[in-house]
Amino acid sequence: MTELIDAAQAVLRANDRGGYTVPTDRLYPFQWNWDSAFVALGWATFDEDRAWREIERLLEGQWDDGMVPHIVFHVPSDDYFPGPDVWGTKHRPATSGVTQPPVLATVVRRLFDATGAAERAAALYPKLLAWHRWWAKARDPQGTGLVAILHPWESGMDNSPAWDLALARVPMSGVTPIRRRDTRHIGADMRPQDDEYRRYIALVDLFRTLRWEPEAMWAHTPFKVADVGINAMLHRAETDLLALAGGFGQPGDEDEIALRLERRRQAMPGLWNEAAGLFEPFDLIAQAPVPVATSAGFLPLFAGLVDTRQARRMAAEIERWAEAVRYLVPSLSPRDPRFDAKRYWRGPVWAIVNRMIAEGLADYGQDALATRIHGHTQALVRRGGFAEYFDPTTGEGLGGERFSWTAATALSWAAP
């Protein structure tokens, strides 16, 4: 165990760029939103000041309207496309124009509980509140209780089959030519395909012409999906923000947050699929559920958004998946014909998602399965190293090597 901890710490130190951590060298040379949130938990196991600094550097990219972008371009690099020139946002430092899963409040609460650094938590609290208000205003303007993503990148699960139907509506003509850098660093069989990338960039081009105005983006996007993962992680983060509001908030903050929580509690049952044993996304343009079984469908466990019967049903479904793979939890049901054990979010196991699912299962008393998922994650790291993700059938490490949030997960999950 000591050897693994030393190796994981070395990964974070090697990927440190002066107060922020790149996910891995060359492949992802900037600061990514939800990566940095989880990486902060890894830093906290051996350098508390550096953990707080990770979040503070990320929030240098926060927009005036509260949005926290998915990438902050602190320094130039030609190793990644699309760079700041394609995004065309006006923020300094340069940033992307879309966001990523809102896990920051959960991480800040954990850092505060672990370190007691009230001054730093107090400084971050209003920025977290502003981001959550942005989610409610920009991505749920009708107040339904469910927020939407307007780009697959916002989900953090870029090429998930959950987006196939909605992404097919996005035209590929007349877009900025793609200049892929990712496939120079790792095999194309592990990455999204070119047509998917063209549609990703088509959405960026559209939003840039709309000057990144949230109302215009909401009105004109051909891609608008109530993502299970985003809503689950936001709900958990709202719960943690509510706890922070008790110590650092202004009068009325707690009532505001509690109202958003209640709206989501009322709305989430509409995404439950009893036959599938998990939650499914909802396409807000097609006005139809998206029939897909992904690992994100289990994240409402992490959010505390299920009842005990649903938790048992979800545990049984995970056990059913385990009959077809060696390691849990694949990012797509192994029985789905689109399952691909090597291609990014279409099959591989991701350590950070495993951690959230396992925590949720434990919260509902499904301790044996939670422990099993933890054990599988440890085994994958031992077999495949601190890889970006893992083949659920062989345990092979895939994607980027010496990956920061995989190392951080190993550190923070091992911590008492």
Tab-separated table of N, CA, C and O in Angstrom, residues 31-35 37 58-59 61-63 65-73 80 87 89 95-104 127-128 130-136 138-140 147-158 163 204 207 212 214 217-218 223 225 227 230-231 233-234:
chain	number	residue	atom	x	y	z
A	31	GLN	N	-6.289	22.897	-17.419
A	31	GLN	CA	-7.000	22.540	-16.186
A	31	GLN	C	-8.446	22.222	-16.527
A	31	GLN	O	-9.163	23.067	-17.077
A	32	TRP	N	-8.867	21.007	-16.176
A	32	TRP	CA	-10.247	20.571	-16.409
A	32	TRP	C	-11.043	20.647	-15.108
A	32	TRP	O	-10.532	20.328	-14.029
A	33	ASN	N	-12.303	21.016	-15.238
A	33	ASN	CA	-13.183	21.337	-14.121
A	33	ASN	C	-13.356	20.186	-13.128
A	33	ASN	O	-12.872	20.232	-11.996
A	34	TRP	N	-14.065	19.127	-13.543
A	34	TRP	CA	-14.361	18.102	-12.540
A	34	TRP	C	-13.143	17.241	-12.246
A	34	TRP	O	-13.034	16.685	-11.163
A	35	ASP	N	-12.195	17.180	-13.177
A	35	ASP	CA	-10.921	16.525	-12.861
A	35	ASP	C	-10.269	17.188	-11.655
A	35	ASP	O	-9.865	16.523	-10.695
A	37	ALA	N	-11.521	19.050	-9.349
A	37	ALA	CA	-12.273	18.880	-8.104
A	37	ALA	C	-11.872	17.579	-7.415
A	37	ALA	O	-11.522	17.568	-6.227
A	58	LEU	N	-8.873	26.851	-10.264
A	58	LEU	CA	-9.963	26.546	-11.182
A	58	LEU	C	-10.954	27.699	-11.252
A	58	LEU	O	-11.409	28.090	-12.334
A	59	LEU	N	-11.275	28.272	-10.107
A	59	LEU	CA	-12.289	29.324	-10.064
A	59	LEU	C	-11.780	30.664	-10.574
A	59	LEU	O	-12.561	31.616	-10.701
A	61	GLY	N	-11.210	30.859	-13.511
A	61	GLY	CA	-11.897	30.824	-14.800
A	61	GLY	C	-13.386	31.071	-14.721
A	61	GLY	O	-14.063	31.078	-15.759
A	62	GLN	N	-13.939	31.269	-13.530
A	62	GLN	CA	-15.393	31.445	-13.402
A	62	GLN	C	-15.848	32.714	-14.107
A	62	GLN	O	-15.234	33.771	-13.994
A	63	TRP	N	-16.957	32.610	-14.829
A	63	TRP	CA	-17.509	33.751	-15.560
A	63	TRP	C	-18.320	34.641	-14.624
A	63	TRP	O	-18.741	34.219	-13.543
A	65	ASP	N	-21.323	35.489	-14.858
A	65	ASP	CA	-22.679	34.996	-14.618
A	65	ASP	C	-22.696	33.763	-13.712
A	65	ASP	O	-23.766	33.222	-13.423
A	66	GLY	N	-21.522	33.325	-13.254
A	66	GLY	CA	-21.441	32.196	-12.325
A	66	GLY	C	-20.978	30.899	-12.942
A	66	GLY	O	-20.576	29.973	-12.221
A	67	MET	N	-21.013	30.791	-14.272
A	67	MET	CA	-20.622	29.537	-14.917
A	67	MET	C	-19.146	29.236	-14.671
A	67	MET	O	-18.301	30.122	-14.770
A	68	VAL	N	-18.858	27.968	-14.354
A	68	VAL	CA	-17.476	27.514	-14.229
A	68	VAL	C	-17.174	26.668	-15.460
A	68	VAL	O	-17.730	25.581	-15.621
A	69	PRO	N	-16.302	27.134	-16.352
A	69	PRO	CA	-16.056	26.428	-17.612
A	69	PRO	C	-15.409	25.071	-17.405
A	69	PRO	O	-14.805	24.799	-16.373
A	70	HIS	N	-15.488	24.257	-18.444
A	70	HIS	CA	-14.920	22.915	-18.303
A	70	HIS	C	-13.414	22.909	-18.511
A	70	HIS	O	-12.734	21.999	-18.037
A	71	ILE	N	-12.866	23.932	-19.174
A	71	ILE	CA	-11.413	24.052	-19.334
A	71	ILE	C	-10.993	25.477	-19.021
A	71	ILE	O	-11.638	26.438	-19.469
A	72	VAL	N	-9.880	25.603	-18.292
A	72	VAL	CA	-9.218	26.896	-18.107
A	72	VAL	C	-7.852	26.789	-18.777
A	72	VAL	O	-7.037	25.928	-18.425
A	73	PHE	N	-7.625	27.680	-19.762
A	73	PHE	CA	-6.379	27.665	-20.533
A	73	PHE	C	-5.375	28.607	-19.865
A	73	PHE	O	-5.152	29.723	-20.341
A	80	TYR	N	-3.618	20.239	-27.709
A	80	TYR	CA	-5.038	19.940	-27.532
A	80	TYR	C	-5.862	20.777	-28.508
A	80	TYR	O	-5.599	21.959	-28.745
A	87	TRP	N	-12.789	28.378	-29.341
A	87	TRP	CA	-13.849	28.729	-28.402
A	87	TRP	C	-14.248	30.194	-28.544
A	87	TRP	O	-15.431	30.528	-28.486
A	89	THR	N	-14.092	32.714	-26.524
A	89	THR	CA	-14.711	33.375	-25.375
A	89	THR	C	-13.869	34.585	-24.984
A	89	THR	O	-12.706	34.709	-25.377
A	95	THR	N	-10.896	30.554	-21.487
A	95	THR	CA	-11.620	29.355	-21.064
A	95	THR	C	-12.434	28.810	-22.231
A	95	THR	O	-12.618	29.474	-23.254
A	96	SER	N	-12.939	27.612	-22.034
A	96	SER	CA	-13.965	27.089	-22.929
A	96	SER	C	-15.280	27.809	-22.628
A	96	SER	O	-15.356	28.639	-21.719
A	97	GLY	N	-16.325	27.468	-23.378
A	97	GLY	CA	-17.604	28.151	-23.196
A	97	GLY	C	-18.707	27.279	-22.654
A	97	GLY	O	-19.857	27.719	-22.572
A	98	VAL	N	-18.391	26.024	-22.302
A	98	VAL	CA	-19.366	25.122	-21.686
A	98	VAL	C	-18.818	24.668	-20.344
A	98	VAL	O	-17.664	24.922	-20.002
A	99	THR	N	-19.640	23.988	-19.586
A	99	THR	CA	-19.273	23.619	-18.228
A	99	THR	C	-19.046	22.116	-18.118
A	99	THR	O	-18.889	21.419	-19.126
A	100	GLN	N	-19.019	21.605	-16.888
A	100	GLN	CA	-18.795	20.184	-16.622
A	100	GLN	C	-19.509	19.809	-15.322
A	100	GLN	O	-20.025	20.680	-14.626
A	101	PRO	N	-19.551	18.512	-14.977
A	101	PRO	CA	-20.312	18.103	-13.791
A	101	PRO	C	-19.983	18.925	-12.543
A	101	PRO	O	-18.817	19.107	-12.196
A	102	PRO	N	-21.014	19.424	-11.863
A	102	PRO	CA	-20.844	20.346	-10.737
A	102	PRO	C	-20.577	19.624	-9.417
A	102	PRO	O	-21.452	19.517	-8.551
A	103	VAL	N	-19.352	19.169	-9.246
A	103	VAL	CA	-18.996	18.431	-8.030
A	103	VAL	C	-18.205	19.280	-7.034
A	103	VAL	O	-17.828	18.792	-5.972
A	104	LEU	N	-17.965	20.546	-7.363
A	104	LEU	CA	-17.091	21.371	-6.529
A	104	LEU	C	-17.595	21.531	-5.098
A	104	LEU	O	-16.808	21.480	-4.141
A	127	LYS	N	-18.877	31.721	-4.563
A	127	LYS	CA	-18.610	31.327	-5.942
A	127	LYS	C	-19.339	30.030	-6.282
A	127	LYS	O	-19.854	29.872	-7.390
A	128	LEU	N	-19.398	29.125	-5.317
A	128	LEU	CA	-20.148	27.892	-5.520
A	128	LEU	C	-21.635	28.184	-5.645
A	128	LEU	O	-22.327	27.625	-6.506
A	130	ALA	N	-22.990	30.915	-6.700
A	130	ALA	CA	-23.230	31.552	-7.996
A	130	ALA	C	-23.288	30.510	-9.115
A	130	ALA	O	-24.093	30.633	-10.048
A	131	TRP	N	-22.441	29.483	-9.024
A	131	TRP	CA	-22.473	28.438	-10.056
A	131	TRP	C	-23.771	27.650	-9.999
A	131	TRP	O	-24.393	27.360	-11.035
A	132	HIS	N	-24.222	27.316	-8.820
A	132	HIS	CA	-25.476	26.578	-8.700
A	132	HIS	C	-26.657	27.420	-9.172
A	132	HIS	O	-27.595	26.887	-9.782
A	133	ARG	N	-26.612	28.721	-8.906
A	133	ARG	CA	-27.666	29.603	-9.428
A	133	ARG	C	-27.623	29.634	-10.950
A	133	ARG	O	-28.670	29.686	-11.605
A	134	TRP	N	-26.410	29.618	-11.520
A	134	TRP	CA	-26.290	29.592	-12.981
A	134	TRP	C	-26.942	28.330	-13.535
A	134	TRP	O	-27.668	28.389	-14.543
A	135	TRP	N	-26.677	27.183	-12.917
A	135	TRP	CA	-27.304	25.943	-13.389
A	135	TRP	C	-28.828	26.087	-13.420
A	135	TRP	O	-29.489	25.693	-14.392
A	136	ALA	N	-29.395	26.641	-12.358
A	136	ALA	CA	-30.848	26.765	-12.281
A	136	ALA	C	-31.390	27.723	-13.342
A	136	ALA	O	-32.409	27.439	-13.986
A	138	ALA	N	-29.678	29.045	-16.220
A	138	ALA	CA	-29.271	28.823	-17.606
A	138	ALA	C	-29.693	27.469	-18.144
A	138	ALA	O	-29.919	27.315	-19.342
A	139	ARG	N	-29.827	26.462	-17.268
A	139	ARG	CA	-30.059	25.102	-17.744
A	139	ARG	C	-31.357	24.490	-17.231
A	139	ARG	O	-31.611	23.313	-17.484
A	140	ASP	N	-32.156	25.286	-16.524
A	140	ASP	CA	-33.515	24.872	-16.157
A	140	ASP	C	-34.390	26.116	-16.092
A	140	ASP	O	-34.985	26.433	-15.060
A	147	VAL	N	-31.937	19.945	-14.635
A	147	VAL	CA	-31.127	20.763	-15.526
A	147	VAL	C	-30.742	19.952	-16.754
A	147	VAL	O	-30.774	18.715	-16.737
A	148	ALA	N	-30.383	20.662	-17.821
A	148	ALA	CA	-30.010	20.019	-19.069
A	148	ALA	C	-28.568	20.344	-19.433
A	148	ALA	O	-28.028	21.373	-19.028
A	149	ILE	N	-27.966	19.468	-20.207
A	149	ILE	CA	-26.693	19.763	-20.849
A	149	ILE	C	-26.966	20.134	-22.297
A	149	ILE	O	-27.903	19.617	-22.907
A	150	LEU	N	-26.133	21.034	-22.835
A	150	LEU	CA	-26.295	21.478	-24.215
A	150	LEU	C	-25.151	21.009	-25.104
A	150	LEU	O	-25.109	21.352	-26.290
A	151	HIS	N	-24.234	20.246	-24.528
A	151	HIS	CA	-23.097	19.704	-25.273
A	151	HIS	C	-22.668	18.421	-24.572
A	151	HIS	O	-22.631	18.376	-23.338
A	152	PRO	N	-22.326	17.359	-25.318
A	152	PRO	CA	-21.875	16.132	-24.653
A	152	PRO	C	-20.705	16.345	-23.711
A	152	PRO	O	-20.589	15.646	-22.696
A	153	TRP	N	-19.812	17.287	-24.021
A	153	TRP	CA	-18.662	17.537	-23.156
A	153	TRP	C	-19.088	17.981	-21.760
A	153	TRP	O	-18.366	17.788	-20.790
A	154	GLU	N	-20.263	18.591	-21.648
A	154	GLU	CA	-20.712	19.046	-20.332
A	154	GLU	C	-21.016	17.885	-19.396
A	154	GLU	O	-20.949	18.036	-18.180
A	155	SER	N	-21.342	16.751	-19.951
A	155	SER	CA	-21.651	15.586	-19.126
A	155	SER	C	-20.411	15.009	-18.472
A	155	SER	O	-20.499	14.264	-17.493
A	156	GLY	N	-19.220	15.317	-19.039
A	156	GLY	CA	-17.994	14.675	-18.615
A	156	GLY	C	-17.837	13.286	-19.208
A	156	GLY	O	-16.783	12.671	-19.079
A	157	MET	N	-18.875	12.796	-19.864
A	157	MET	CA	-18.890	11.441	-20.433
A	157	MET	C	-19.113	11.576	-21.940
A	157	MET	O	-20.133	11.154	-22.488
A	158	ASP	N	-18.117	12.117	-22.605
A	158	ASP	CA	-18.242	12.731	-23.920
A	158	ASP	C	-18.953	11.897	-24.980
A	158	ASP	O	-19.866	12.374	-25.638
A	163	TRP	N	-25.861	9.920	-25.788
A	163	TRP	CA	-26.002	11.118	-26.620
A	163	TRP	C	-26.190	10.795	-28.100
A	163	TRP	O	-26.356	11.713	-28.913
A	204	VAL	N	-19.877	23.876	-30.764
A	204	VAL	CA	-19.019	24.987	-30.340
A	204	VAL	C	-19.157	26.155	-31.316
A	204	VAL	O	-19.302	27.318	-30.898
A	207	PHE	N	-22.547	27.914	-30.749
A	207	PHE	CA	-22.604	28.701	-29.513
A	207	PHE	C	-21.708	29.936	-29.595
A	207	PHE	O	-22.026	30.982	-29.019
A	212	TRP	N	-22.154	32.955	-26.737
A	212	TRP	CA	-22.196	32.231	-25.467
A	212	TRP	C	-23.264	32.776	-24.515
A	212	TRP	O	-23.153	32.633	-23.296
A	214	PRO	N	-26.517	32.425	-22.583
A	214	PRO	CA	-27.270	31.239	-22.173
A	214	PRO	C	-28.676	31.152	-22.757
A	214	PRO	O	-29.114	30.067	-23.163
A	217	MET	N	-28.405	30.177	-26.417
A	217	MET	CA	-27.970	28.790	-26.525
A	217	MET	C	-29.123	27.846	-26.241
A	217	MET	O	-29.335	26.855	-26.953
A	218	TRP	N	-29.877	28.127	-25.195
A	218	TRP	CA	-31.030	27.291	-24.838
A	218	TRP	C	-32.053	27.264	-25.973
A	218	TRP	O	-32.617	26.211	-26.296
A	223	PHE	N	-29.149	20.155	-29.378
A	223	PHE	CA	-28.783	19.137	-28.388
A	223	PHE	C	-29.162	19.658	-27.009
A	223	PHE	O	-28.588	20.645	-26.518
A	225	VAL	N	-30.369	17.734	-23.346
A	225	VAL	CA	-30.688	16.471	-22.677
A	225	VAL	C	-30.615	16.637	-21.168
A	225	VAL	O	-29.637	17.186	-20.644
A	227	ASP	N	-29.532	15.065	-18.329
A	227	ASP	CA	-28.582	13.982	-18.069
A	227	ASP	C	-28.725	13.499	-16.631
A	227	ASP	O	-28.726	14.291	-15.698
A	230	ILE	N	-25.445	14.406	-14.443
A	230	ILE	CA	-25.366	15.815	-14.041
A	230	ILE	C	-26.357	16.115	-12.938
A	230	ILE	O	-26.028	16.767	-11.936
A	231	ASN	N	-27.594	15.663	-13.109
A	231	ASN	CA	-28.608	15.972	-12.100
A	231	ASN	C	-28.305	15.297	-10.772
A	231	ASN	O	-28.535	15.878	-9.709
A	233	MET	N	-25.213	14.449	-9.634
A	233	MET	CA	-24.063	15.114	-9.015
A	233	MET	C	-24.418	16.513	-8.529
A	233	MET	O	-23.945	16.967	-7.480
A	234	LEU	N	-25.286	17.212	-9.280
A	234	LEU	CA	-25.727	18.531	-8.831
A	234	LEU	C	-26.543	18.425	-7.556
A	234	LEU	O	-26.401	19.237	-6.638
